[in-house]
XYZ file of C-alpha atoms in Angstrom:
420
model
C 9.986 13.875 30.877
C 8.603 13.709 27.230
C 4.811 14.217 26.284
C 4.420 11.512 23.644
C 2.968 12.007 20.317
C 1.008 10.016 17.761
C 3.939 9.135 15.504
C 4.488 8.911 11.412
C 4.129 5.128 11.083
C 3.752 5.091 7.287
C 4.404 6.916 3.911
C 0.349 7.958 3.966
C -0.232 8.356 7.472
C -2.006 11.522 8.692
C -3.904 9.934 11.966
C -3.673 7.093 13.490
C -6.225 5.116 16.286
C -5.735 3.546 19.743
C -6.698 0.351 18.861
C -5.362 -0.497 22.712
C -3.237 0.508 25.607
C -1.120 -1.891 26.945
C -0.316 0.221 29.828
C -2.602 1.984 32.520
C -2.599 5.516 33.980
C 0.142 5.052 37.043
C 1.791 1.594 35.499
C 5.834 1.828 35.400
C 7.045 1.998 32.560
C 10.408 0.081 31.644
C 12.622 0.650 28.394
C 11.348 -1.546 25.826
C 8.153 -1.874 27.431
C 4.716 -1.430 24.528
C 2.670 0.996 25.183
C -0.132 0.229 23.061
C -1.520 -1.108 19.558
C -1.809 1.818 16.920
C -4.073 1.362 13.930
C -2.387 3.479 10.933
C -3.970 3.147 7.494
C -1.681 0.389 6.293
C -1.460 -1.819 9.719
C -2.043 -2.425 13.305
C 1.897 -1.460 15.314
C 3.093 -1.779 18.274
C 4.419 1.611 19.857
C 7.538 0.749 22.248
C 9.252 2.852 25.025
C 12.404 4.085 25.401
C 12.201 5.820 28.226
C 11.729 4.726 32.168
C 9.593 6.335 34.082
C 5.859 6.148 35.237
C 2.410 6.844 32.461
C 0.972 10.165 34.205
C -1.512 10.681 31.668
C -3.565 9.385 28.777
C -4.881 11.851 26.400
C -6.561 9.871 23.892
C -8.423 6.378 24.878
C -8.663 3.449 23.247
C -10.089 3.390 20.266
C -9.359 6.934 20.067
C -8.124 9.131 16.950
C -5.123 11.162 16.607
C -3.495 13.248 14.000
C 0.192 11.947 13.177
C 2.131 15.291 16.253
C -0.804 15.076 18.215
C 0.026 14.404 22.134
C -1.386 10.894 23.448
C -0.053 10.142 26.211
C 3.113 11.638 28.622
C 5.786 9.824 31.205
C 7.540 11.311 33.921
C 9.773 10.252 35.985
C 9.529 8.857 39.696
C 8.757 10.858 41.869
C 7.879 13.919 39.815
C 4.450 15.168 39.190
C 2.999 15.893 35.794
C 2.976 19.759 36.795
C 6.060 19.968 36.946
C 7.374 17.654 34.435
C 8.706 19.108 31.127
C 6.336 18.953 28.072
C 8.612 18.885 25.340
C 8.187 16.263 22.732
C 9.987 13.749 22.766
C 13.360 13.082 20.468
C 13.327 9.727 19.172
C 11.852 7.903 22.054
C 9.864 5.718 20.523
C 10.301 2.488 18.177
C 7.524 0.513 16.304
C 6.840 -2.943 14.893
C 4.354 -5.081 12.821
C 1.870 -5.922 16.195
C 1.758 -9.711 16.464
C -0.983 -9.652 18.535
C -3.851 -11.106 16.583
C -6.651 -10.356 19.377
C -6.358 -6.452 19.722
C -6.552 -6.560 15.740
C -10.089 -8.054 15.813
C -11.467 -5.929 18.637
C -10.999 -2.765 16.907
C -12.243 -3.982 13.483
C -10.247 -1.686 11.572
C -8.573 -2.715 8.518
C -4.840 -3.273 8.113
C -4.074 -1.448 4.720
C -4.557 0.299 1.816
C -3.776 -0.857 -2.077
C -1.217 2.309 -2.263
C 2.396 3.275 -1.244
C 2.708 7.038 -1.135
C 5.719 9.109 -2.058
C 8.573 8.678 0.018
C 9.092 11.847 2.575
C 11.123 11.866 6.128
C 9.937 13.024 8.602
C 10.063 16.636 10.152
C 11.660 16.509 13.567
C 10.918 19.686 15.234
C 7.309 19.346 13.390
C 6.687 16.420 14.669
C 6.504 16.842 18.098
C 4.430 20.221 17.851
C 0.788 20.896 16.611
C 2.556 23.902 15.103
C 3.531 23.388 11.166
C 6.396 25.708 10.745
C 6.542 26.368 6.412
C 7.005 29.365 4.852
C 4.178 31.224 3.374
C 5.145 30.042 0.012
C 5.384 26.604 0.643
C 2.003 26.510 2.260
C 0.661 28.020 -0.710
C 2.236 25.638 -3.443
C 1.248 22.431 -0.878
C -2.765 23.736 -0.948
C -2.340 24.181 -4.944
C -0.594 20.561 -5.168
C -3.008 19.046 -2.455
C 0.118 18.217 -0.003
C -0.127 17.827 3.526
C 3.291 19.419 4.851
C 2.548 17.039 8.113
C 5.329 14.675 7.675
C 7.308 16.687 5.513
C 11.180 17.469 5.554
C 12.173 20.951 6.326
C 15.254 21.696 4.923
C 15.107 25.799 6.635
C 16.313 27.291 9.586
C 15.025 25.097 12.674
C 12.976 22.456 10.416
C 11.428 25.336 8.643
C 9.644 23.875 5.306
C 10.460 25.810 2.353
C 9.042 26.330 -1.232
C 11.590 24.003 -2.248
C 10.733 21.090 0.138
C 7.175 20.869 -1.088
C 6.767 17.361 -2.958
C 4.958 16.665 -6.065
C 3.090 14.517 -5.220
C 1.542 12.973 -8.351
C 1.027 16.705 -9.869
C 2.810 19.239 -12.154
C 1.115 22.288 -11.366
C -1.797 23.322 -9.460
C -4.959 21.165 -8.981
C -8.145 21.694 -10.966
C -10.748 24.035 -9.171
C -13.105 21.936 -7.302
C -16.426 21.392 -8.647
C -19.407 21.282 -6.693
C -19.348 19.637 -3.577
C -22.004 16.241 -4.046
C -23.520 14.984 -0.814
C -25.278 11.721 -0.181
C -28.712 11.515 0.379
C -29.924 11.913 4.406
C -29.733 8.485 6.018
C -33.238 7.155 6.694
C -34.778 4.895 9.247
C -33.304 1.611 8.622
C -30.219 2.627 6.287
C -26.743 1.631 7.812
C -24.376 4.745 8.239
C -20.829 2.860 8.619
C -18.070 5.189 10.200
C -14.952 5.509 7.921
C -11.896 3.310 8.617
C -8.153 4.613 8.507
C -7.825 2.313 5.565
C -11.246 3.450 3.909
C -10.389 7.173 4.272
C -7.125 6.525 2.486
C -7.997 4.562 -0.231
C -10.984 7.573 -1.130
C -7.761 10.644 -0.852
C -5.490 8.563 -2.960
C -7.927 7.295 -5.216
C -9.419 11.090 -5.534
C -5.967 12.203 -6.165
C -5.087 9.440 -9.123
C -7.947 9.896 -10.873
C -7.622 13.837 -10.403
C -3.787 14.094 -11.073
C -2.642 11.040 -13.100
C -3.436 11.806 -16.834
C -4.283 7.934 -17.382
C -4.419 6.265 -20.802
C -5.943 2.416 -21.049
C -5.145 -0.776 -22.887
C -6.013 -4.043 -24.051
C -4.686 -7.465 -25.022
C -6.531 -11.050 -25.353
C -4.177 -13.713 -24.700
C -4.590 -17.580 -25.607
C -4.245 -19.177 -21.962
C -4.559 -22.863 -23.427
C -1.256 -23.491 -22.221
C -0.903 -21.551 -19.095
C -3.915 -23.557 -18.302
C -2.205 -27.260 -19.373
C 1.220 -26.481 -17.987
C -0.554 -25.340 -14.524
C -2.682 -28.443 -14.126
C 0.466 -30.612 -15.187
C 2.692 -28.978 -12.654
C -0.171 -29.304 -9.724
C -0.467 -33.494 -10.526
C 3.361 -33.792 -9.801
C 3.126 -30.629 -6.831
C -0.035 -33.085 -5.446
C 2.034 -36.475 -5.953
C 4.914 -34.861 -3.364
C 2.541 -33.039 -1.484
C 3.109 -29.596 -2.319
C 1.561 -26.589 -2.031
C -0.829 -26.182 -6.023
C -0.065 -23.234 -8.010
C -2.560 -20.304 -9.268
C -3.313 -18.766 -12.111
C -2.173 -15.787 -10.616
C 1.509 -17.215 -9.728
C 1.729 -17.608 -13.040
C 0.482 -13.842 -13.811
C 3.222 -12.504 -11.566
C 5.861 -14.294 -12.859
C 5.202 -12.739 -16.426
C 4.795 -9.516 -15.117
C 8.366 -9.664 -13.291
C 9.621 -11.000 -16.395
C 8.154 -8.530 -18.989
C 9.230 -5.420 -16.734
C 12.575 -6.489 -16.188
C 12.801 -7.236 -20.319
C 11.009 -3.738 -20.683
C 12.284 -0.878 -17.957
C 10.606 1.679 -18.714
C 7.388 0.726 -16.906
C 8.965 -0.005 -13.811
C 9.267 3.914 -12.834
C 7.459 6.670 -11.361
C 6.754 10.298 -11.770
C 9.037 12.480 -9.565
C 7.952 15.944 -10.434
C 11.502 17.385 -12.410
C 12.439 13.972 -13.557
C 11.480 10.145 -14.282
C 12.682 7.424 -11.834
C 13.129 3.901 -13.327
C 13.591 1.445 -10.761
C 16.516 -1.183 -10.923
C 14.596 -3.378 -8.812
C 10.787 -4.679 -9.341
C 8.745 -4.661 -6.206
C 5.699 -6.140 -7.514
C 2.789 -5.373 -5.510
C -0.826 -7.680 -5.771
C -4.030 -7.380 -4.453
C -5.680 -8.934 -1.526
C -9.221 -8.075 -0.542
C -9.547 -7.754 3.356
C -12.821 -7.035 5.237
C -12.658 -3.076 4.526
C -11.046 -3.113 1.285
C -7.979 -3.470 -0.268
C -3.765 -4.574 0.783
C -1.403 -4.606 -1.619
C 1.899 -6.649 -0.494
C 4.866 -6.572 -1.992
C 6.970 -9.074 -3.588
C 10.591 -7.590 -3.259
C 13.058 -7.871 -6.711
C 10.858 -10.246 -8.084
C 13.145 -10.216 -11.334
C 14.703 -12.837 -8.916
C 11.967 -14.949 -8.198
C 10.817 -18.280 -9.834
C 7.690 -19.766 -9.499
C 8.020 -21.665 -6.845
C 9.021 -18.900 -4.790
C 6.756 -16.515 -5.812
C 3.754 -19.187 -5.454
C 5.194 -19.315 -1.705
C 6.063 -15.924 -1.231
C 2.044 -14.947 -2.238
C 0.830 -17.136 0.145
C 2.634 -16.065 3.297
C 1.723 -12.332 2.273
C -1.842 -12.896 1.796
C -2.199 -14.929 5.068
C -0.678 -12.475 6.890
C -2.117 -8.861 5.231
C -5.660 -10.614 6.047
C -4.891 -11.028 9.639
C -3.120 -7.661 9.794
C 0.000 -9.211 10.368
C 2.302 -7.932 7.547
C 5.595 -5.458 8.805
C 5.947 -2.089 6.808
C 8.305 -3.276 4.617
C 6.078 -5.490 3.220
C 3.573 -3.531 1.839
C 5.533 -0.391 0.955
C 8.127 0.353 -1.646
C 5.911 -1.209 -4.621
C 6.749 -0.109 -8.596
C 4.086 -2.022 -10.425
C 0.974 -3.427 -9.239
C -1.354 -6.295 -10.620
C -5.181 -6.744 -9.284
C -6.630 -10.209 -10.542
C -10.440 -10.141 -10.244
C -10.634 -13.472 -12.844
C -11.692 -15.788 -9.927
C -14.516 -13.380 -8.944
C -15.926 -14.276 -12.472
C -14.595 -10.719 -14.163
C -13.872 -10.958 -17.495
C -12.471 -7.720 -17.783
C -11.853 -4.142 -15.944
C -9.566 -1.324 -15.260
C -7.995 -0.635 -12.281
C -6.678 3.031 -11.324
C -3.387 3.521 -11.215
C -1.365 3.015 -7.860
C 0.626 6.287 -7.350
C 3.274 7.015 -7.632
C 3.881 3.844 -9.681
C 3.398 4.086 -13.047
C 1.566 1.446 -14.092
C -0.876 -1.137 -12.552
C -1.953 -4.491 -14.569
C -5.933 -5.956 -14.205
C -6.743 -9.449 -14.819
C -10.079 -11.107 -15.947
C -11.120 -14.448 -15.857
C -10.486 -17.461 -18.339
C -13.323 -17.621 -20.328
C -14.064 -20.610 -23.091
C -15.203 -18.913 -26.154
C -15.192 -19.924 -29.866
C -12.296 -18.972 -31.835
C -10.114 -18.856 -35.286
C -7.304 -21.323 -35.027
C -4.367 -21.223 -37.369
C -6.132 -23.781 -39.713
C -9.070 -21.260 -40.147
C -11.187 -23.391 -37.988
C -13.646 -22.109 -35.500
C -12.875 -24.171 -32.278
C -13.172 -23.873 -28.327
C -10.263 -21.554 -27.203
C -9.172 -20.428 -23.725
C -8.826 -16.967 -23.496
C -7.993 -13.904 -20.703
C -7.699 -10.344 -21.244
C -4.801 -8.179 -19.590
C -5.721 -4.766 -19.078
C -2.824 -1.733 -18.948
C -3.457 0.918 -17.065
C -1.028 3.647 -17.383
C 0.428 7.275 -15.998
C 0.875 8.849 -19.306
C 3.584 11.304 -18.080
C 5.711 8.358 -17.469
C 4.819 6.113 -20.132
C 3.663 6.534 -23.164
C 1.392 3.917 -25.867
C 3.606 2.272 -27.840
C 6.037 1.565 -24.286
C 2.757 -0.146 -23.125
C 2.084 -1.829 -26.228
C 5.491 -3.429 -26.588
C 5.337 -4.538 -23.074
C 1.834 -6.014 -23.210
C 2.972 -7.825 -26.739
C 6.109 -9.118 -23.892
C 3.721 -10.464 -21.480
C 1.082 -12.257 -24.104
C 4.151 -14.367 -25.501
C 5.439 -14.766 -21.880
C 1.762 -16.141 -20.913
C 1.105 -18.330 -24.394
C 4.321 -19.935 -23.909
C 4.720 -20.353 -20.534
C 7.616 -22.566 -20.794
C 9.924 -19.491 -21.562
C 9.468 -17.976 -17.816
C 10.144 -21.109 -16.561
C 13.576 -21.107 -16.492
C-alpha cells in the first residue's frame, strides 16, 4: 500500500505544514475520505484519499513541516502490517481542494498566500514520490546558477530524469550575481519578540529576493486629475444606495482602467519566458489584499470582460474569502498584471516590486487636494492621484509604459469612456 507524500499544491510550493489531521493512527480510511488540512504558501487544502485501507502511520504531526516528496503519512491495507506493506509512493492517489473549514485555518495561524504566481512547471512523477532528485549533472549546475529548485520540475529524460534542457528560467538570463556578504540581524535580547517564519512569509522574502535580484526594473510616474472619478463615483453610490446596492471604490474604478488600458495596449500584458516574450490574450488582473502575515493577490480572470459592476462584485467576494483563507487555487494563480492600492492607507505615492513573472505591476496613492493650474491659468483646489509603473525592462520597454500610462490617465479623467 502507498507511503504518502507531502504533495506539489502550488506553482511556489517547496514545503508545506500539517495544519491538522483529520484522521488518527488506526482510523479506516474510505475513498474520498480527507486526510488532513495542509498549509502551502498560497492556502490552507484539503488532502483527499483515494485509496481504502487503514492509516498505519503518521510521520509528521500536526502542525508539522514537510518538504513538497517528503513521506507524511502511509495506508495499508486490512489486515496487513506496515512491515510488510510496500513503500512505494504513491501514483496519483491523492486529490486536493480549497479547505472550507474555517476553524483549522485559525488554529494554525498561518497565512493563506503570497502576492506572487510563480512560473508554471508540472510536476515530476517519479521525483515526486522520492527524496531522491534524479537531474543530470548539468542541469543541477545551470538550476544553482539560475537559483531553481528542480523539486517540482518536469523531467523530460530517461525515467523522469531532468535534463539541461528542462531547467526553467525562472526570471533570469544567465547566471545569478555572486552573493555578497551574508547580513545577520542583531542577537534577540530579553524582551524582543523572535516570530517564527510563515509558509507565506518565507515566500514572499525568496520571490521578492529574486525580483529585485533578477528583474532589471525601470520606474514611472503619472499625476492624474481624479475630479471626475471622484464625482462620477459618489453619483453612482447615491443611485447604488437608493436600490440598495453594494457602493463602489476607488479602486473598482482603478481596475477597470487597468483592464481597459492593457487590453488597448498588449504589450504589457506578457511575461519573460527565457528564449522568447509571452503576451497574454487574456488579462488576469491580480490586486492586493493585506491579510494578517502579509500579502494575497487574487485574481480577476479576463477582466477585458468585466464591467464595473462585476468587477466591484467580483473584488469583494475575493477579498472576503483570501482573508479567511478561503480562496481555491485558481483564484489566486495565473495573474499577468498586478495593481497594489495603498491610497486608503493615506500613501500618496510608492513603488511596488514587480510580481514575477508578470511584467508589470501598477501602485496607487491616495487622492490628495492640492492647489493647481486650471486651463484658465487659475490656481484652484484640484483632486489629484499618482499612478506609479513599475516595469520588467526585458519585457517592456519606456516609451510601451509611457503610452500605456498616457491610456490609463485619459481612461481615469474621463471615466465615462470605461463605462460602456
Amino acid at each position: 500500500m502507498p507511503l504518502i507524500t507531502m504533495p506539489k499544491l502550488s506553482d511556489t510550493m517547496s514545503e508545506g505544514t500539517i495544519a491538522r489531521w483529520k484522521k488518527k493512527k488506526g482510523d479506516t480510511i474510505e475513498m474520498g475520505d480527507i486526510l488532513a488540512d495542509i498549509e502551502t504558501d498560497k492556502a490552507t487544502m484539503e488532502m483527499e484519499a483515494f485509496d481504502e485501507g487503514v492509516l498505519a502511520e503518521i510521520y509528521v504531526p500536526d502542525n508539522g513541516v514537510a518538504k513538497v516528496g517528503d513521506k507524511i503519512a502511509m495506508i495499508i491495507a486490512e489486515g496487513e502490517s506496515a512491515e510488510s506493506a510496500s513503500v512505494e509512493a504513491p501514483k496519483g492517489n491523492l486529490t486536493t481542494k480549497a479547505a472550507s473549514a474555517e476553524k483549522p485555518a485559525r488554529e494554525s495561524g498561518k497565512a493563506a498566500s503570497t502576492e506572487a504566481p510563480a512560473p508554471h512547471s508540472a510536476p515530476n512523477k517519479a521525483n515526486a514520490g522520492s527524496a531522491r532528485l534524479k537531474a543530470s549533472p548539468l542541469a543541477k549546475k545551470i538550476a544553482a546558477e539560475r537559483g531553481v529548485k528542480l523539486q517540482g520540475v518536469h523531467g523530460t529524460g530517461p525515467g523522469g530524469r531532468i535534463t539541461s534542457k528542462d531547467v526553467p528560467a525562472s526570471g533570469s538570463s544567465g547566471p545569478s550575481a555572486p552573493a555578497g556578504p551574508k547580513i545577520e540581524a542583531a542577537p534577540a535580547a530579553e524582551g524582543d519578540n523572535k516570530i517564527p517564519l510563515s509558509n507565506m512569509r518565507k515566500v514572499i522574502a525568496e520571490r521578492l529576493l529574486a525580483s529585485k535580484t533578477q528583474i532589471p526594473h525601470f520606474y514611472l510616474s503619472v499625476e492624474v486629475d481624479a475630479a471626475a472619478l471622484t464625482r462620477v463615483r459618489k453619483e453612482l453610490n447615491s443611485a447604488n444606495e437608493a436600490g440598495d446596492l453594494p457602493k463602489l471604490t476607488i479602486n473598482d474604478f482603478i481596475l477597470l482602467a487597468v483592464s481597459r488600458a492593457a487590453h488597448a495596449n498588449p504589450a504589457v500584458n506578457a511575461a519573460w519566458a527565457g528564449d522568447s516574450i509571452i503576451q497574454y490574450a487574456a488579462i488576469n488582473l491580480a490586486f492586493a489584499v493585506s491579510v494578517d502575515d502579509g500579502l494575497v493577490t487574487p485574481v480577476l480572470r479576463d477582466a477585458q470582460k468585466l464591467n464595473l459592476k462585476e468587477i466591484s462584485a467580483n473584488v469583494k467576494d475575493l477579498a472576503t474569502r483570501a482573508r479567511s483563507k478561503k480562496l481555491k487555487p485558481e483564484e489566486f494563480q495565473g495573474g499577468t498584471i498586478t495593481v497594489s492600492n495603498l491610497g486608503a492607507y493615506g500613501v500618496d505615492q510608492f513603488y511596488a516590486i514587480v510580481n514575477p513573472p508578470q511584467a508589470i505591476i501598477i501602485a496607487v496613492g491616495s487622492i490628495v487636494k492640492k492647489p493647481v493650474v486650471n486651463a484658465a491659468g487659475e490656481i484652484v483646489v484640484g483632486e489629484r492621484m499618482t499612478l506609479a509603473f513599475s516595469g520588467d525592462h526585458r519585457v517592456v520597454d519606456g516609451a510601451v509604459g509611457a503610452i500605456f500610462l498616457a491610456s490609463l490617465r485619459r481612461l481615469i479623467e474621463n471615466p465615462a469612456l470605461m463605462l460602456f
